[in-house]
XYZ file of C-alpha atoms in Angstrom:
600
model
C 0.000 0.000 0.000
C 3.002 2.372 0.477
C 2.923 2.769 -3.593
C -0.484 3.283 -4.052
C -1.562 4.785 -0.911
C 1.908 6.664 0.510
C 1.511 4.584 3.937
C 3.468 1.076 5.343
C 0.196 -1.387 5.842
C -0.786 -4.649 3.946
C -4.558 -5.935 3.053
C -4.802 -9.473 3.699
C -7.730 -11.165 1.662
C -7.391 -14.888 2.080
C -5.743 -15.540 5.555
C -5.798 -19.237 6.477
C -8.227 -20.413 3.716
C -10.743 -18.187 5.133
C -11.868 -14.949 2.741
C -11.957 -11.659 4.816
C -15.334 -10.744 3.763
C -14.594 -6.767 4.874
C -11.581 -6.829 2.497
C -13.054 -8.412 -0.152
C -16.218 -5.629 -0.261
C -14.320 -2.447 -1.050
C -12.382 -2.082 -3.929
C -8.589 -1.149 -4.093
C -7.876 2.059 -5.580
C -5.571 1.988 -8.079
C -3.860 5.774 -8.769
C -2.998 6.696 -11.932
C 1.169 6.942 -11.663
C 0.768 3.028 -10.615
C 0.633 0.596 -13.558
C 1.203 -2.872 -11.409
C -0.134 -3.777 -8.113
C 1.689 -6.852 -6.807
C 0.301 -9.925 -4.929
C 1.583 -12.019 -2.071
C 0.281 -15.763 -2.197
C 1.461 -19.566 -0.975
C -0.245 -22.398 0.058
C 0.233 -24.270 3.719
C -2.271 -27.104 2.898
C -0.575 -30.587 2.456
C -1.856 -31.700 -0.914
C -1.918 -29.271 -4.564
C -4.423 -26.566 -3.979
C -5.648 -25.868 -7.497
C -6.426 -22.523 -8.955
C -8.120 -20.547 -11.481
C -8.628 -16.385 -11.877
C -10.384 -13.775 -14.904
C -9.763 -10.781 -14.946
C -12.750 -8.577 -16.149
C -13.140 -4.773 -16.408
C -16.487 -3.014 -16.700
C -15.033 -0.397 -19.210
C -13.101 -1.057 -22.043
C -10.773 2.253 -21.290
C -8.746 0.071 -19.384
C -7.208 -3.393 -20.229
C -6.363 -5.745 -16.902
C -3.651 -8.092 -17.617
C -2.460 -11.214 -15.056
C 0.780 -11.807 -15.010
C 0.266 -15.435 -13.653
C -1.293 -18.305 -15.713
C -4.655 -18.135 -15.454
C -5.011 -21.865 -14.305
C -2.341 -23.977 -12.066
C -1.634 -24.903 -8.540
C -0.960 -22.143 -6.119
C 2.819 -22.438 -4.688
C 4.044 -23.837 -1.394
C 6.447 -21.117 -0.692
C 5.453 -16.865 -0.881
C 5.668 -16.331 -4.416
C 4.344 -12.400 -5.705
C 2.446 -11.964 -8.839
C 1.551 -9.010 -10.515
C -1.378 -7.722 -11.701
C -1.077 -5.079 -14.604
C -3.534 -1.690 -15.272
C -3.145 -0.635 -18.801
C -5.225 2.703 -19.798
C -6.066 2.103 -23.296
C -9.064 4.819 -23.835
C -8.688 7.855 -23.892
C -11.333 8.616 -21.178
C -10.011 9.672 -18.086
C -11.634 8.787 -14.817
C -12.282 6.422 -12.315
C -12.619 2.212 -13.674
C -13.904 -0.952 -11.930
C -12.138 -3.924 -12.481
C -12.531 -7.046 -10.462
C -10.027 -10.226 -10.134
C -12.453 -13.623 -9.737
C -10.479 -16.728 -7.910
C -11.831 -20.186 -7.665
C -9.586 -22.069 -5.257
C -10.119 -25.625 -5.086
C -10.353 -25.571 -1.133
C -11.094 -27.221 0.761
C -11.984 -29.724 -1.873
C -12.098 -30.021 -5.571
C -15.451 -30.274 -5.141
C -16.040 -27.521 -2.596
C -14.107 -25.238 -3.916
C -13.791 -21.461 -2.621
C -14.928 -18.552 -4.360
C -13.862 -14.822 -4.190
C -14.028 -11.363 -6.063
C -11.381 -8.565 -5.372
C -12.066 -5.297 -6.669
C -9.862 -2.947 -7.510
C -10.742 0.786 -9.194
C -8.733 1.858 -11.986
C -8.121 6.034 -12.082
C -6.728 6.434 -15.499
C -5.120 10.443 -16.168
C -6.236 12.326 -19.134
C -4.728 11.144 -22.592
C -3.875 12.167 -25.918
C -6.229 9.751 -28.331
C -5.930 5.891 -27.504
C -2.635 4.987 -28.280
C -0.504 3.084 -25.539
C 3.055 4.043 -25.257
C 5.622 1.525 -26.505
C 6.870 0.330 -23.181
C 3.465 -1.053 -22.437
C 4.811 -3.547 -25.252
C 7.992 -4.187 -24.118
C 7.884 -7.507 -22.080
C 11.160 -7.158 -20.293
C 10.100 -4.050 -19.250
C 10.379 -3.229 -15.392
C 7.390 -2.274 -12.449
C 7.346 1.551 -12.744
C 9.462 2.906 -9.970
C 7.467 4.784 -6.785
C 7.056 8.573 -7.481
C 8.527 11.034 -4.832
C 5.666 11.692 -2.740
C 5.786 14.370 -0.240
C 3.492 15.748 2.447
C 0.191 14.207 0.103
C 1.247 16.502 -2.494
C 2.601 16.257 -5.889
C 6.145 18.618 -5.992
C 5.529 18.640 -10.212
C 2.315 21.219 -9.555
C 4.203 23.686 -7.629
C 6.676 25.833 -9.866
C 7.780 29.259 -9.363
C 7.657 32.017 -12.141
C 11.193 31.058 -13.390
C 10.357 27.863 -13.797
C 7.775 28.618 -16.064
C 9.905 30.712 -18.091
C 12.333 28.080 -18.469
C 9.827 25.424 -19.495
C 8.622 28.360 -22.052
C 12.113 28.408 -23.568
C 12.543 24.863 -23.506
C 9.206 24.097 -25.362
C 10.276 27.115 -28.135
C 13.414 25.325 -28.284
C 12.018 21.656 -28.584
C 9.324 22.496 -31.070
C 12.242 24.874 -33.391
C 13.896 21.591 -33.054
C 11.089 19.457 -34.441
C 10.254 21.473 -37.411
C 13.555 21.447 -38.448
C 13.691 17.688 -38.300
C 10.436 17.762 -40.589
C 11.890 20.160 -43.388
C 14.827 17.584 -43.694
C 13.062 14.294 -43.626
C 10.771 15.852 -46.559
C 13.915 16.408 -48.507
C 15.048 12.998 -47.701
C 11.815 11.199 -48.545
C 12.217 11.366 -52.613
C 15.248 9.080 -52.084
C 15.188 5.662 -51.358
C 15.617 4.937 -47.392
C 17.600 2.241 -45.975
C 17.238 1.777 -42.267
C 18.423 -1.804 -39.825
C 16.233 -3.020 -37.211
C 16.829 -6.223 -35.731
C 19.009 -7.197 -37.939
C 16.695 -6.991 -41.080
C 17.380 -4.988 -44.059
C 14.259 -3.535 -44.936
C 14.053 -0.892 -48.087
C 10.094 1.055 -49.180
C 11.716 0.478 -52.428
C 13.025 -3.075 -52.641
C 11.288 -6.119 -54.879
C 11.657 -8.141 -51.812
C 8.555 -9.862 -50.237
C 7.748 -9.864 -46.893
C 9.226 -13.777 -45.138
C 8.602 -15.311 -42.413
C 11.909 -15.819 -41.794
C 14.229 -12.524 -41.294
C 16.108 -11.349 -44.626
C 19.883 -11.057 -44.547
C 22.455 -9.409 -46.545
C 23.366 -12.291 -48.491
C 20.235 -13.746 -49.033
C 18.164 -10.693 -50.086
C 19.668 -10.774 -54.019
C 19.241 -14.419 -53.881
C 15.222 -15.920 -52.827
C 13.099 -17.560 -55.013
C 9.884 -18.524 -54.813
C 10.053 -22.093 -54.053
C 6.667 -23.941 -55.013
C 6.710 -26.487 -52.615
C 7.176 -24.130 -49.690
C 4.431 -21.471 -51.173
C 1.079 -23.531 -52.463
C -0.203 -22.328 -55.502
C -4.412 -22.285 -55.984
C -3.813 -22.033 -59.819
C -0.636 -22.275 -61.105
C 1.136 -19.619 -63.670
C 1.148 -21.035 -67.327
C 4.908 -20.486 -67.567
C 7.753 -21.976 -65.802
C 9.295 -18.562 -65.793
C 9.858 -17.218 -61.618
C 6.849 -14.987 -61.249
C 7.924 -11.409 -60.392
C 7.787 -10.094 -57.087
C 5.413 -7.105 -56.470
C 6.679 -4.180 -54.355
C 5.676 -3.656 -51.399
C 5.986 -0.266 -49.333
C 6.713 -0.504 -45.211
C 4.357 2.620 -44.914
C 0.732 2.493 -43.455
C -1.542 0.345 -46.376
C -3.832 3.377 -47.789
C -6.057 1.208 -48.653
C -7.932 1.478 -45.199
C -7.161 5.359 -45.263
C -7.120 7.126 -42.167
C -8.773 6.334 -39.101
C -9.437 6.255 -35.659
C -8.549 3.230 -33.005
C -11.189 1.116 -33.008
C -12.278 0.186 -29.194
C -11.262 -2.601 -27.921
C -14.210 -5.760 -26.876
C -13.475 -8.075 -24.456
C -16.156 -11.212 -23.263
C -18.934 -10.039 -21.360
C -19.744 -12.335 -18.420
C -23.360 -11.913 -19.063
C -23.252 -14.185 -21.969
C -22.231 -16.886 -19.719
C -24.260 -19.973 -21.303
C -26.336 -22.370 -19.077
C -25.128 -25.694 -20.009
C -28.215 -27.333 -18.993
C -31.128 -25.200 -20.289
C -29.018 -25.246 -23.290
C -29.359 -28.838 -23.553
C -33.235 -28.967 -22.302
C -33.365 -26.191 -25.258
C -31.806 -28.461 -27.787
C -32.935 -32.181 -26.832
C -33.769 -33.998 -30.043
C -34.724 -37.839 -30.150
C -31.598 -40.053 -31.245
C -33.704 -42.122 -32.936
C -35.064 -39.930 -35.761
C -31.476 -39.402 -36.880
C -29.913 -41.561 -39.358
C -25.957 -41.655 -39.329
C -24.504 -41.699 -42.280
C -21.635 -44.361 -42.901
C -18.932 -41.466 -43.361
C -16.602 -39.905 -40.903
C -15.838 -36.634 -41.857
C -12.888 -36.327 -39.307
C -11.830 -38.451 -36.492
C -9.598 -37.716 -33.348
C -8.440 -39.323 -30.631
C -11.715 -38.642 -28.413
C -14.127 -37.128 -30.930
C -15.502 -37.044 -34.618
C -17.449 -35.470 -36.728
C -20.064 -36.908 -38.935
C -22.944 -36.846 -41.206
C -26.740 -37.579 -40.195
C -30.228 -37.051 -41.574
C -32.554 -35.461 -39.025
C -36.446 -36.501 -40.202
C -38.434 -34.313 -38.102
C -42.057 -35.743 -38.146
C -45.040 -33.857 -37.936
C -45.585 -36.218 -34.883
C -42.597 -35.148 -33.373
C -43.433 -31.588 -33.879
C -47.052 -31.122 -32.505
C -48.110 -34.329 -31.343
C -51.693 -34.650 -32.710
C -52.085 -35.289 -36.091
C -54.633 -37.429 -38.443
C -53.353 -41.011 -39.797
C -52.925 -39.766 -43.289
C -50.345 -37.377 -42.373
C -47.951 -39.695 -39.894
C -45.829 -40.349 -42.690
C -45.341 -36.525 -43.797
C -41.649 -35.685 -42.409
C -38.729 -32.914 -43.231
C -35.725 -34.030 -43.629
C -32.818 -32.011 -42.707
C -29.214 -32.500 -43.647
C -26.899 -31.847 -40.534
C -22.980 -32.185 -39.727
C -22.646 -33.268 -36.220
C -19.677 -33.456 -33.418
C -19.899 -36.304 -30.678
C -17.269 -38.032 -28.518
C -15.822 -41.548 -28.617
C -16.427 -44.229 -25.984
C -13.301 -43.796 -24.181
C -14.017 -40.122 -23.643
C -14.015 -39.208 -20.020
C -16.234 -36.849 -18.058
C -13.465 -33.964 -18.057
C -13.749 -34.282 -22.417
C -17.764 -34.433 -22.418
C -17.466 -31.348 -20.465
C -14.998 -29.164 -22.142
C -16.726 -30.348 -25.112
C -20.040 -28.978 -23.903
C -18.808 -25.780 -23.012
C -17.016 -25.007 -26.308
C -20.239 -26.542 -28.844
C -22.775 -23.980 -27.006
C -20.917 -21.026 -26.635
C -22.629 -19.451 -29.447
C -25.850 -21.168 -28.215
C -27.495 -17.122 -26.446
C -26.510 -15.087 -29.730
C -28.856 -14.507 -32.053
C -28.355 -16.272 -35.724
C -26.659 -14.910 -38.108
C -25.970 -16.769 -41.457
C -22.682 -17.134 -41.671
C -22.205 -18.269 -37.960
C -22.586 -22.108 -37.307
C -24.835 -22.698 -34.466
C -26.300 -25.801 -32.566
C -29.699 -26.617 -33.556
C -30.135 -30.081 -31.788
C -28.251 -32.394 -29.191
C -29.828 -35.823 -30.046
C -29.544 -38.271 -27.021
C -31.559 -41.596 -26.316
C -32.664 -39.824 -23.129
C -33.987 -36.526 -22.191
C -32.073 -33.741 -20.838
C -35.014 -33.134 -18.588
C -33.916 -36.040 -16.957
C -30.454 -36.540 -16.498
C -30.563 -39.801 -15.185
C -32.088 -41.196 -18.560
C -28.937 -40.354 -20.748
C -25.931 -42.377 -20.872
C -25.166 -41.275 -24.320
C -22.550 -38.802 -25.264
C -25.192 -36.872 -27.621
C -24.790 -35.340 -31.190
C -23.843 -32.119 -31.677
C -25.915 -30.984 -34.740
C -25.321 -28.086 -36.780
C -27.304 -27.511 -40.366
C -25.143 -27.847 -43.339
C -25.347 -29.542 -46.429
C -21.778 -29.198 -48.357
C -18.035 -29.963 -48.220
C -17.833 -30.172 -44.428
C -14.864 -28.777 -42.728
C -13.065 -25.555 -44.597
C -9.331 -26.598 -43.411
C -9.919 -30.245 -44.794
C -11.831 -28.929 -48.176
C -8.746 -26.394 -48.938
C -6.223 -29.315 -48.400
C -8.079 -31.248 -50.760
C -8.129 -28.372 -53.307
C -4.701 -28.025 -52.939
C -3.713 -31.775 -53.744
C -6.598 -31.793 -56.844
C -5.185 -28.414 -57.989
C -1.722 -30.090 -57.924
C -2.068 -33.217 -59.522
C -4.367 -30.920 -62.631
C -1.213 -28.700 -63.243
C 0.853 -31.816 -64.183
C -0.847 -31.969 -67.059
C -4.779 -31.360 -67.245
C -5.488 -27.950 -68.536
C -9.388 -27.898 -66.463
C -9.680 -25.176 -63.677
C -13.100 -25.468 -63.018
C -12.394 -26.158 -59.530
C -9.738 -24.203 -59.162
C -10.313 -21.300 -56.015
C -10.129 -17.880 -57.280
C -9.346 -15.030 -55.888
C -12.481 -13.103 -55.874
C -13.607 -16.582 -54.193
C -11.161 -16.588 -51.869
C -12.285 -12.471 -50.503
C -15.721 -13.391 -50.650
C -15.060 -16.556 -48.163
C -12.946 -13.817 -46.010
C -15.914 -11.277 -46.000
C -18.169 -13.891 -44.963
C -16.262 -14.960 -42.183
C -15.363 -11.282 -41.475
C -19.029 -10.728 -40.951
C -19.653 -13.740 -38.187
C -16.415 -12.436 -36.612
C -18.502 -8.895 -36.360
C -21.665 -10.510 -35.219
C -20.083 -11.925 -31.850
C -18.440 -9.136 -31.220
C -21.538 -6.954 -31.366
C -23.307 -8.970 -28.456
C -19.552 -9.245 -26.357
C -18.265 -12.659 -27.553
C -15.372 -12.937 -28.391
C -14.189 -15.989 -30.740
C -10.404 -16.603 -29.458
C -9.618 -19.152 -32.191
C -10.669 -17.982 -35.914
C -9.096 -20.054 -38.130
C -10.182 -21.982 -41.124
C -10.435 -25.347 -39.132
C -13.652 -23.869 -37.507
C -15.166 -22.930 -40.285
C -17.755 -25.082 -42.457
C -17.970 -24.767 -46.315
C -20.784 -25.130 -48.890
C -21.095 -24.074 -52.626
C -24.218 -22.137 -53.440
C -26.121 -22.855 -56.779
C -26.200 -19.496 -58.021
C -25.282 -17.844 -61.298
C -23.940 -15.340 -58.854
C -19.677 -16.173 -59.540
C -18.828 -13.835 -55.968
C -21.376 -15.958 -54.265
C -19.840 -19.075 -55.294
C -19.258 -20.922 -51.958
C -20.682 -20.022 -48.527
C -18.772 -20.168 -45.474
C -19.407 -20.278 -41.675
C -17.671 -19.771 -38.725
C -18.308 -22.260 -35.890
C -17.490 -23.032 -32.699
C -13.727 -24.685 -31.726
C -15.137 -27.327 -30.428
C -12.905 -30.955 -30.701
C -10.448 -28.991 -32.826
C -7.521 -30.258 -30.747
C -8.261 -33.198 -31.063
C -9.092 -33.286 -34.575
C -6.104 -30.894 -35.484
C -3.669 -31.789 -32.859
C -0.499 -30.250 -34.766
C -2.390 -26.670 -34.729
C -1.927 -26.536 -30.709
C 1.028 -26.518 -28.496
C 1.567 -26.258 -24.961
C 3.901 -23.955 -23.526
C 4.212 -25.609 -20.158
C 1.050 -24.130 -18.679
C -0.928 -27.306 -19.311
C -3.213 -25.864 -21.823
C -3.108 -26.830 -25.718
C -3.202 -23.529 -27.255
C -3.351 -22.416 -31.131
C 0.531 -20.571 -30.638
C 0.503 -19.805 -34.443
C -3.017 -18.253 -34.484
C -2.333 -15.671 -31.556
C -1.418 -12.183 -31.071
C 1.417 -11.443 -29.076
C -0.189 -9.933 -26.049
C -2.794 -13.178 -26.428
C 0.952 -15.193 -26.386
C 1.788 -13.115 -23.441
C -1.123 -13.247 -20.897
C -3.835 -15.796 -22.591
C -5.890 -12.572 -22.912
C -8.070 -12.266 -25.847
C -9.802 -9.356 -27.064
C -11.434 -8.307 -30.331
C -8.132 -7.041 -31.420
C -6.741 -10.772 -31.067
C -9.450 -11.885 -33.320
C -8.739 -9.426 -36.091
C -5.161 -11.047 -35.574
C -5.877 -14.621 -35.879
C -8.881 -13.689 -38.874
C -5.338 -12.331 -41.230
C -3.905 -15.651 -40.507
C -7.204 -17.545 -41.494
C -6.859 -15.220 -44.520
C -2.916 -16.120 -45.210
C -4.292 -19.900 -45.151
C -7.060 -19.144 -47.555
C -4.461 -17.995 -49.926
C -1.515 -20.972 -48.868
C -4.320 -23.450 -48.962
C -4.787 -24.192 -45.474
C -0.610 -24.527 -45.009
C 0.741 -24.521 -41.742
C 1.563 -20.436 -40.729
C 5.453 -20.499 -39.399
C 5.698 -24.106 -40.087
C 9.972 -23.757 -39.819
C 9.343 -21.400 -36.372
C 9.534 -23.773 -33.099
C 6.296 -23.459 -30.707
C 8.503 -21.586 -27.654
C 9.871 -19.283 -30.139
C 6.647 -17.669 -31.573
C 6.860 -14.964 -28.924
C 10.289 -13.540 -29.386
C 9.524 -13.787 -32.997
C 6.802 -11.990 -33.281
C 8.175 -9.295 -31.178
C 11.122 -9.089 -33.478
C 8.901 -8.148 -35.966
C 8.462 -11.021 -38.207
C 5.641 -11.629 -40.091
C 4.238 -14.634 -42.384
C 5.117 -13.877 -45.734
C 3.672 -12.760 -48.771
C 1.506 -15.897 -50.766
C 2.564 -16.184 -54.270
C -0.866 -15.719 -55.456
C -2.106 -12.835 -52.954
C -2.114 -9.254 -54.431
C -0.243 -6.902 -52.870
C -3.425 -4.543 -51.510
C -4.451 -8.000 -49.793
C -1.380 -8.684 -48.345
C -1.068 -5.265 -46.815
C -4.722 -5.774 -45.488
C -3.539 -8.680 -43.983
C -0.091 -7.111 -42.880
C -2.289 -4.219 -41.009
C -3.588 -6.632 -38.884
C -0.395 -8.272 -37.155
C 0.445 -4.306 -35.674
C 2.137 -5.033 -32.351
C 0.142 -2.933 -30.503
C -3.812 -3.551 -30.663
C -4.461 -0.241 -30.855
C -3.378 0.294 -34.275
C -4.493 -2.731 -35.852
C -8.134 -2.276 -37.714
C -11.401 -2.789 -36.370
C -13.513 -5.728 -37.881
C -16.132 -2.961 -39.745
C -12.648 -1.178 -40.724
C -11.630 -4.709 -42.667
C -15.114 -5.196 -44.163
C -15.075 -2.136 -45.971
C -11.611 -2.331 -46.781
C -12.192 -6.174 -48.196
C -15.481 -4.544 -49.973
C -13.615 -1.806 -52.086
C -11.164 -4.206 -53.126
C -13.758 -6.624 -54.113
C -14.992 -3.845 -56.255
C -12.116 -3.059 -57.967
C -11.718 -6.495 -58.926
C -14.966 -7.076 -60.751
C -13.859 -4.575 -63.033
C -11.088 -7.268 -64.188
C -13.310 -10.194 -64.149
């Protein structure tokens, strides 16, 4: 408290496994020279105590960030942790943000529950931007201010002060206009500049890589077509030529504002049970077809036939109509036998997490879980149910681009037929449509924390209509890992997460935002264009971090135009802030959709 409140005392929450109940009912206020406040926590019980902790914030003007995984076992010796304030917004005043624990004492069963509150006061700023040491991850716990008699020495300044800060800001702002006048001279020439050991120039023919470019391999890459996956390949054998590319902001989304940052609501918690009661369809009228789309170690997806009867549906009907029956088409996720409880619940969780937002067509929702029982009464099911979700086309996206990239291989060898070949207008109009579900959950608070192309579902739409060739929805992440085990990694916190999907502050703290999404939605994008390749396939799991804060990038597809790939480069910005909002993308995607109908 000597930090925040300029006196030696200590709050003690949790004291013995008992929660101080006083404590716990006022919130903590946080001034706004402090950026950390630092926790004091061990564990004297014999066996693991287990823990979990959110942090949420009622505002979005300020961004809470644990520095402490967000699930583990609480340590037998004092350990600190810190909890971090960032003010994003560029509101100033007073924020609540509270810190939820669930402590598995004094049983996994009974476990203990508490909410500390803490009260943000953020200082007036200058826009939304965050300065670049909120970035830096080796950066240290702001030191204390000098604090002296309850009064802050920087408001009290004589007369010659002021006249010497007059000078000084003459002087500084001579200073700066000088620097102006020469960097416009400068900028007709082409600049040259070193950071991290990359040689970057606005001029060079060079592509954006993945990997960093050096001295002696800038004159010398190639496009190799093995490591870059063509959707339709050139008709020469000739290298194709490498479009420039300039390091300055993409005009194509022109100027703009920071868009505000969405984190989850906890309102849009989802009952598990209602949802079921909600959802309970009868096993029986479903037919399974003998197909398995995809198959895990625990789980699989599948086809089915749902025949909803008229009998089904209202119950009293004449004789002549008992045979009258809709049949609907549906893809379905369910779990193997040697699932455990801990899978059937995860996988419950993740499958209804859209199940309180209103539709939307290009977001894949439940519509049934089929059991032999009745979710009314629990007792009756010993089924792990069906997951159902309407859709009658190719299935899964990631699997359908694979298998377009295979077909589209073997038909360069030596069949001239592209009919199935994706093009790119086909390729935007599958990023707009997934741009817009991506919108849709963040307008009611959800946010999606793993966009990607292997939770997305794919169709193609009868229609004369060559932009509306194929229709795409995003779903839910349900099963994924199992199903796509090489697209998550652990990084020692025991939690599979999608490392090459996520933002560096997502990397950092496991916190996801809406800014996060946009991030992950340019890498769906980059795998639209690769054909569902593996982003940073050569980078190792542990190394993503430091690479991305290094400022590397996935590269440039051979096949993506260079206003796409900046679009797509806009979105990895290190700082959240200054990456673009999903409406920002959709009409960004839109106007270059229009200019290329003109060439179609």
């Amino acid at each position: 408290m000597n930090r925040t409140l300029g006196m030696n005392a200590e709050i003690n929450y949790v004291e013995d496994g008992v929660v101080d109940a006083y404590t716990t009912s006022f919130p903590f206020q946080v001034r706004p020279h402090i950026s950390h406040v630092l926790f004091t926590w061990n564990s004297t019980a014999k066996e693991p105590v287990k823990y979990s902790v959110r942090a949420l914030a009622e505002d979005f003007d300020v961004l809470p960030i644990i520095h402490l995984p967000l699930e583990g076992i609480i340590p037998a010796q004092t350990e600190d942790f810190a909890v971090e304030f960032r003010c994003a917004g560029s509101r100033a005043g007073q924020f609540l943000i509270t810190l939820r624990f669930n402590i598995s004492w004094p049983s996994d069963q009974n476990t203990t529950q508490f909410i500390l509150k803490q009260d943000k006061i953020c200082a007036p700023r200058d826009g939304r931007k965050l300065i670049l040491a909120d970035y830096e991850p080796n950066s240290q716990i702001p030191d204390e201010p000098n604090i002296s008699n309850g009064t802050d020495s920087a408001l009290l300044l004589s007369p010659e002060q002021i006249v010497y800060i007059g000078i000084g800001s003459s002087i500084i702002l001579i200073v700066i206009v000088i620097f102006l006048i020469c960097l416009h001279f400068r900028s007709s020439k082409p600049k040259r500049k070193i950071t991290n050991n990359v040689f970057l120039e606005e001029s060079t023919d060079l592509r954006y890589s993945s990997t960093p470019i050096t001295p002696e391999t800038k004159h010398s890459l190639i496009v190799d077509s093995s490591a870059q996956p063509f959707l339709q390949q050139p008709s020469t054998s000739t290298p194709h030529k490498l479009g420039k590319y300039s390091l300055r902001r993409i005009s194509i989304l022109g100027a703009r504002k920071p868009p505000p940052i969405i984190f989850d609501r906890a309102s849009n918690h989802v009952d598990i049970n209602n949802a079921l009661i909600e959802l309970n369809a009868d096993r029986n009228l479903f037919q399974i077809i003998p197909f398995v789309e995809l198959e895990g170690t625990f789980g699989e997806i599948r086809w089915a036939i749902w025949r909803q009867t008229r009998l089904g549906l209202c119950g009293d009907i004449d004789d002549e109509e008992d045979g009258a029956a809709e049949e609907i088409a549906v893809i379905c996720k369910t779990l193997k036998s040697n699932a455990d409880r801990r899978h059937f619940e995860k996988f419950l969780s993740e499958s209804l997490v859209f199940h309180n937002v209103p539709s939307h067509p290009n977001l894949a929702q439940v519509i049934a879980a089929a059991t032999f029982g009745n979710f009314i009464n629990p007792e009756s099911v010993s089924d792990f149910p069906l997951i159902c979700y309407r859709h009658q086309g190719f299935g899964n996206l990631k699997k359908f681009l694979l298998k377009m990239r295979q077909e589209n291989g073997v038909r360069s060898s030596g069949d001239s037929d592209s009919t199935h070949a994706l093009r790119t207008h086909e390729l935007v109009s599958m990023a707009v449509q997934i741009l817009k579900a991506i919108q849709h959950l963040h307008k009611y608070g959800i946010i999606h924390k793993d966009v990607a192309t292997r939770n997305c579902l794919v169709s193609e739409v009868q229609s004369k209509s060559m932009n509306d060739r194929f229709y795409v929805q995003l779903s839910d992440n349900a099963l994924s890992r199992d199903l796509f085990p090489n697209d998550y990694h652990c990084l020692g916190d025991n939690d599979n997460r999608t490392v090459k999907w996520m933002a560096p502050e997502a990397l950092r703290s496991n916190v996801h935002n809406s800014a996060s999404d946009v991030w992950s939605f340019a890498v769906l994008m980059w795998e639209l264009f690769t054909c569902a390749a593996q982003p940073f396939a050569e980078i190792e799991p542990d190394e993503m971090r430091m690479v991305l804060e290094a400022g590397t990038r996935l590269g440039q597809p051979y096949n993506c135009p260079d206003d796409l790939y900046g679009i797509m480069y806009n979105c990895w910005h290190f700082e959240p802030l200054e990456r673009p909002s999903p409406a920002q993308l959709l009409q960004a995607l839109e106007r270059f959709t229009d200019q290329l109908r003109k060439y179609i």
